[in-house]
mmCIF file of C-alpha atoms in Angstrom:
data_model
loop_
_atom_site.group_PDB
_atom_site.id
_atom_site.type_symbol
_atom_site.label_atom_id
_atom_site.label_comp_id
_atom_site.label_asym_id
_atom_site.label_seq_id
_atom_site.Cartn_x
_atom_site.Cartn_y
_atom_site.Cartn_z
ATOM 1 C CA MET H 1 -55.652 7.569 -99.721
ATOM 2 C CA GLU H 2 -58.951 8.073 -101.461
ATOM 3 C CA PRO H 3 -61.945 6.531 -99.623
ATOM 4 C CA GLU H 4 -63.923 3.654 -101.117
ATOM 5 C CA SER H 5 -66.929 4.422 -103.295
ATOM 6 C CA ASP H 6 -70.483 3.280 -102.477
ATOM 7 C CA HIS H 7 -71.668 -0.171 -103.520
ATOM 8 C CA ALA H 8 -75.283 -1.213 -104.006
ATOM 9 C CA SER H 9 -74.844 -3.889 -101.345
ATOM 10 C CA ASP H 10 -73.715 -1.388 -98.637
ATOM 11 C CA SER H 11 -76.058 -0.682 -95.736
ATOM 12 C CA ALA H 12 -77.348 2.864 -95.137
ATOM 13 C CA GLU H 13 -74.934 3.311 -92.228
ATOM 14 C CA THR H 14 -71.957 2.193 -94.325
ATOM 15 C CA LYS H 15 -72.976 4.526 -97.132
ATOM 16 C CA CYS H 16 -73.170 7.423 -94.628
ATOM 17 C CA LYS H 17 -69.689 6.631 -93.293
ATOM 18 C CA LYS H 18 -68.258 6.407 -96.800
ATOM 19 C CA GLN H 19 -69.847 9.730 -97.795
ATOM 20 C CA ALA H 20 -68.448 11.407 -94.641
ATOM 21 C CA ALA H 21 -65.013 9.971 -95.429
ATOM 22 C CA CYS H 22 -65.352 11.244 -99.009
ATOM 23 C CA HIS H 23 -66.300 14.761 -97.801
ATOM 24 C CA THR H 24 -63.339 14.798 -95.397
ATOM 25 C CA TYR H 25 -61.012 13.639 -98.153
ATOM 26 C CA CYS H 26 -62.318 16.286 -100.577
ATOM 27 C CA ALA H 27 -61.966 19.012 -97.944
ATOM 28 C CA LYS H 28 -58.343 18.009 -97.279
ATOM 29 C CA LEU H 29 -57.649 17.904 -100.993
ATOM 30 C CA ASN H 30 -59.137 21.367 -101.510
ATOM 31 C CA LEU H 31 -57.118 22.762 -98.590
ATOM 32 C CA LEU H 32 -53.962 21.261 -100.051
ATOM 33 C CA LYS H 33 -54.694 22.797 -103.461
ATOM 34 C CA TYR H 34 -55.277 26.177 -101.818
ATOM 35 C CA GLN H 35 -52.082 25.925 -99.792
ATOM 36 C CA GLN H 36 -50.015 24.895 -102.801
ATOM 37 C CA SER H 37 -51.235 27.791 -104.886
ATOM 38 C CA PHE H 38 -50.829 30.347 -102.122
ATOM 39 C CA ILE H 39 -47.439 29.256 -100.837
ATOM 40 C CA LYS H 40 -45.887 30.247 -104.152
ATOM 41 C CA ASN H 41 -47.695 33.596 -104.482
ATOM 42 C CA GLU H 42 -46.785 35.502 -101.317
ATOM 43 C CA PRO H 43 -43.753 33.968 -99.579
ATOM 44 C CA PRO H 44 -41.761 35.947 -97.017
ATOM 45 C CA PHE H 45 -38.426 37.435 -98.056
ATOM 46 C CA ILE H 46 -35.235 35.512 -97.287
ATOM 47 C CA TYR H 47 -33.870 36.510 -93.880
ATOM 48 C CA SER H 48 -30.098 36.150 -93.635
ATOM 49 C CA GLY H 49 -29.699 36.650 -89.898
ATOM 50 C CA ASP H 50 -28.854 40.361 -89.888
ATOM 51 C CA THR H 51 -28.806 41.847 -86.387
ATOM 52 C CA ASN H 52 -31.278 44.522 -87.395
ATOM 53 C CA THR H 53 -34.483 44.472 -85.333
ATOM 54 C CA THR H 54 -36.542 46.220 -88.004
ATOM 55 C CA THR H 55 -35.617 43.594 -90.605
ATOM 56 C CA PHE H 56 -36.222 40.767 -88.128
ATOM 57 C CA LYS H 57 -39.660 42.105 -87.095
ATOM 58 C CA LYS H 58 -40.615 42.610 -90.755
ATOM 59 C CA TRP H 59 -39.647 39.024 -91.568
ATOM 60 C CA VAL H 60 -41.614 37.710 -88.560
ATOM 61 C CA ARG H 61 -44.715 39.665 -89.672
ATOM 62 C CA GLU H 62 -44.381 38.361 -93.227
ATOM 63 C CA VAL H 63 -43.998 34.761 -92.023
ATOM 64 C CA ARG H 64 -47.068 35.044 -89.756
ATOM 65 C CA ASP H 65 -49.127 36.560 -92.609
ATOM 66 C CA TRP H 66 -47.897 33.905 -95.051
ATOM 67 C CA LYS H 67 -48.761 31.103 -92.596
ATOM 68 C CA ASP H 68 -52.263 32.480 -91.962
ATOM 69 C CA GLN H 69 -53.070 33.253 -95.593
ATOM 70 C CA ALA H 70 -51.836 29.876 -96.816
ATOM 71 C CA ARG H 71 -53.684 28.151 -93.940
ATOM 72 C CA LEU H 72 -50.568 26.246 -92.929
ATOM 73 C CA THR H 73 -50.211 24.483 -89.604
ATOM 74 C CA THR H 74 -47.364 25.547 -87.345
ATOM 75 C CA GLY H 75 -45.444 22.381 -88.175
ATOM 76 C CA GLN H 76 -45.869 22.882 -91.922
ATOM 77 C CA SER H 77 -44.780 26.498 -91.772
ATOM 78 C CA ILE H 78 -41.706 25.812 -89.633
ATOM 79 C CA ARG H 79 -40.612 22.946 -91.909
ATOM 80 C CA MET H 80 -40.914 25.228 -94.936
ATOM 81 C CA LEU H 81 -39.133 28.221 -93.363
ATOM 82 C CA GLY H 82 -35.727 26.837 -94.321
ATOM 83 C CA LYS H 83 -36.408 28.115 -97.848
ATOM 84 C CA TYR H 84 -36.697 31.654 -96.470
ATOM 85 C CA LEU H 85 -33.552 31.657 -94.330
ATOM 86 C CA SER H 86 -29.887 32.012 -95.204
ATOM 87 C CA GLY H 87 -26.592 32.621 -93.462
ATOM 88 C CA LEU H 88 -26.644 32.609 -89.665
ATOM 89 C CA ALA H 89 -30.426 32.224 -89.560
ATOM 90 C CA TYR H 90 -30.251 29.088 -91.702
ATOM 91 C CA ARG H 91 -27.523 27.656 -89.458
ATOM 92 C CA PHE H 92 -29.928 27.953 -86.519
ATOM 93 C CA TYR H 93 -32.690 26.300 -88.580
ATOM 94 C CA GLU H 94 -30.390 23.502 -89.656
ATOM 95 C CA ARG H 95 -29.246 22.810 -86.089
ATOM 96 C CA ASP H 96 -32.558 23.095 -84.207
ATOM 97 C CA ILE H 97 -35.128 21.995 -86.779
ATOM 98 C CA LEU H 98 -33.339 19.637 -89.175
ATOM 99 C CA ASP H 99 -30.748 18.040 -86.875
ATOM 100 C CA LEU H 100 -32.282 18.197 -83.380
ATOM 101 C CA GLN H 101 -35.903 18.215 -84.623
ATOM 102 C CA LYS H 102 -37.093 20.467 -81.820
ATOM 103 C CA GLY H 103 -40.861 20.967 -81.700
ATOM 104 C CA TYR H 104 -41.308 24.714 -81.441
ATOM 105 C CA SER H 105 -44.447 26.776 -81.625
ATOM 106 C CA LEU H 106 -44.032 29.594 -84.134
ATOM 107 C CA THR H 107 -43.508 32.135 -81.338
ATOM 108 C CA GLU H 108 -40.903 29.905 -79.658
ATOM 109 C CA PHE H 109 -39.145 29.483 -82.993
ATOM 110 C CA PHE H 110 -38.937 33.257 -83.461
ATOM 111 C CA GLU H 111 -37.727 33.776 -79.875
ATOM 112 C CA GLN H 112 -35.041 31.098 -80.177
ATOM 113 C CA LEU H 113 -33.938 32.449 -83.551
ATOM 114 C CA PHE H 114 -33.742 35.962 -82.067
ATOM 115 C CA ASP H 115 -31.651 34.702 -79.120
ATOM 116 C CA TYR H 116 -29.339 32.833 -81.513
ATOM 117 C CA ILE H 117 -28.760 35.798 -83.824
ATOM 118 C CA PHE H 118 -28.671 38.808 -81.510
ATOM 119 C CA PRO H 119 -25.942 39.235 -78.864
ATOM 120 C CA PRO H 120 -26.745 38.080 -75.295
ATOM 121 C CA ASP H 121 -26.662 41.627 -73.938
ATOM 122 C CA PHE H 122 -28.783 43.048 -76.768
ATOM 123 C CA HIS H 123 -31.703 43.979 -74.489
ATOM 124 C CA MET H 124 -29.326 45.799 -72.126
ATOM 125 C CA GLN H 125 -27.770 47.668 -75.062
ATOM 126 C CA GLN H 126 -31.228 48.724 -76.245
ATOM 127 C CA HIS H 127 -32.200 49.835 -72.739
ATOM 128 C CA GLN H 128 -29.057 51.964 -72.559
ATOM 129 C CA LYS H 129 -29.860 53.491 -75.963
ATOM 130 C CA PHE H 130 -33.368 54.191 -74.681
ATOM 131 C CA LEU H 131 -31.999 56.018 -71.628
ATOM 132 C CA GLU H 132 -29.645 58.085 -73.803
ATOM 133 C CA CYS H 133 -32.156 58.794 -76.568
ATOM 134 C CA GLN H 134 -32.885 62.455 -77.279
ATOM 135 C CA GLN H 135 -34.769 64.177 -80.051
ATOM 136 C CA ASP H 136 -32.367 65.812 -82.473
ATOM 137 C CA SER H 137 -33.160 69.097 -84.196
ATOM 138 C CA LYS H 138 -33.988 67.481 -87.557
ATOM 139 C CA GLN H 139 -36.335 64.874 -86.092
ATOM 140 C CA SER H 140 -40.089 65.406 -85.880
ATOM 141 C CA VAL H 141 -41.901 64.629 -82.639
ATOM 142 C CA CYS H 142 -43.631 61.670 -84.316
ATOM 143 C CA ASP H 143 -40.312 60.263 -85.554
ATOM 144 C CA TYR H 144 -38.753 60.697 -82.109
ATOM 145 C CA LEU H 145 -41.696 58.948 -80.458
ATOM 146 C CA GLN H 146 -41.519 56.097 -82.977
ATOM 147 C CA HIS H 147 -37.781 55.725 -82.353
ATOM 148 C CA LEU H 148 -38.448 55.532 -78.602
ATOM 149 C CA ARG H 149 -41.176 52.916 -79.146
ATOM 150 C CA ASN H 150 -38.821 50.801 -81.257
ATOM 151 C CA LEU H 151 -36.222 50.943 -78.492
ATOM 152 C CA VAL H 152 -38.853 50.012 -75.889
ATOM 153 C CA ASP H 153 -39.942 47.033 -78.002
ATOM 154 C CA THR H 154 -36.410 45.676 -78.076
ATOM 155 C CA ALA H 155 -35.339 46.696 -74.547
ATOM 156 C CA GLY H 156 -38.072 44.586 -73.033
ATOM 157 C CA ASP H 157 -38.342 45.878 -69.468
ATOM 158 C CA VAL H 158 -39.607 49.441 -69.965
ATOM 159 C CA ASP H 159 -43.071 50.325 -68.684
ATOM 160 C CA GLU H 160 -45.451 52.979 -70.029
ATOM 161 C CA TRP H 161 -44.562 55.526 -67.324
ATOM 162 C CA GLU H 162 -40.840 55.230 -68.102
ATOM 163 C CA MET H 163 -41.606 55.737 -71.784
ATOM 164 C CA VAL H 164 -43.637 58.895 -71.104
ATOM 165 C CA ARG H 165 -40.972 60.241 -68.743
ATOM 166 C CA GLN H 166 -38.198 59.641 -71.297
ATOM 167 C CA PHE H 167 -40.256 61.274 -74.026
ATOM 168 C CA TRP H 168 -41.038 64.300 -71.840
ATOM 169 C CA MET H 169 -37.485 64.808 -70.592
ATOM 170 C CA ASN H 170 -35.659 64.512 -73.905
ATOM 171 C CA TYR H 171 -37.557 66.184 -76.695
ATOM 172 C CA GLN H 172 -36.784 69.703 -77.935
ATOM 173 C CA PRO H 173 -37.023 72.398 -75.207
ATOM 174 C CA TYR H 174 -39.254 74.699 -77.292
ATOM 175 C CA ILE H 175 -41.833 71.894 -77.609
ATOM 176 C CA LYS H 176 -41.713 71.267 -73.871
ATOM 177 C CA ALA H 177 -42.200 74.981 -73.179
ATOM 178 C CA SER H 178 -45.188 75.076 -75.509
ATOM 179 C CA LEU H 179 -46.777 72.076 -73.805
ATOM 180 C CA VAL H 180 -46.163 73.527 -70.336
ATOM 181 C CA ASP H 181 -47.819 76.795 -71.473
ATOM 182 C CA LYS H 182 -50.841 74.744 -72.515
ATOM 183 C CA GLY H 183 -51.000 73.108 -69.055
ATOM 184 C CA TYR H 184 -49.443 69.715 -69.806
ATOM 185 C CA LYS H 185 -47.149 67.921 -67.352
ATOM 186 C CA PRO H 186 -45.237 64.648 -67.654
ATOM 187 C CA ASN H 187 -48.002 62.807 -65.797
ATOM 188 C CA THR H 188 -50.911 64.054 -67.979
#
């Protein structure tokens, strides 16, 4: 509601309070105008609940960027996310947000959505893939390292040393020989 305007009969203190209320109101109005214009310009893509970690992480990044750029609160952004979900992901949203009205932080929302969509043993599957991962002959060292990092991100319980050890033990033998000739070891 718009604050009252000043009257000639108001005291100086009342005028000050009314001006402060007017400034607050104008600031909220300007923020709302900004949010309304930005929400339409750069929304995240619609996530359907695919069990693809790359797609899920991309959607999460886009939602976080959209929330920050539109200056939305966590509550506002979560309420609006239903527009950017479909399929299995929307079913989760409908159950937890619309029906049960759970009060998640954005991070909690993403974690709960991940747990709902991906199988319960997903982290174990990723850890097993990490342990079995080897560089193939057509893969560059950078691509192999990136693939390992993606597996580590989704496996969850892999430390830096394990990552280095896996990288060292499973890339192409000619690269390992070259690094050994140059004095490198798995712990350097």
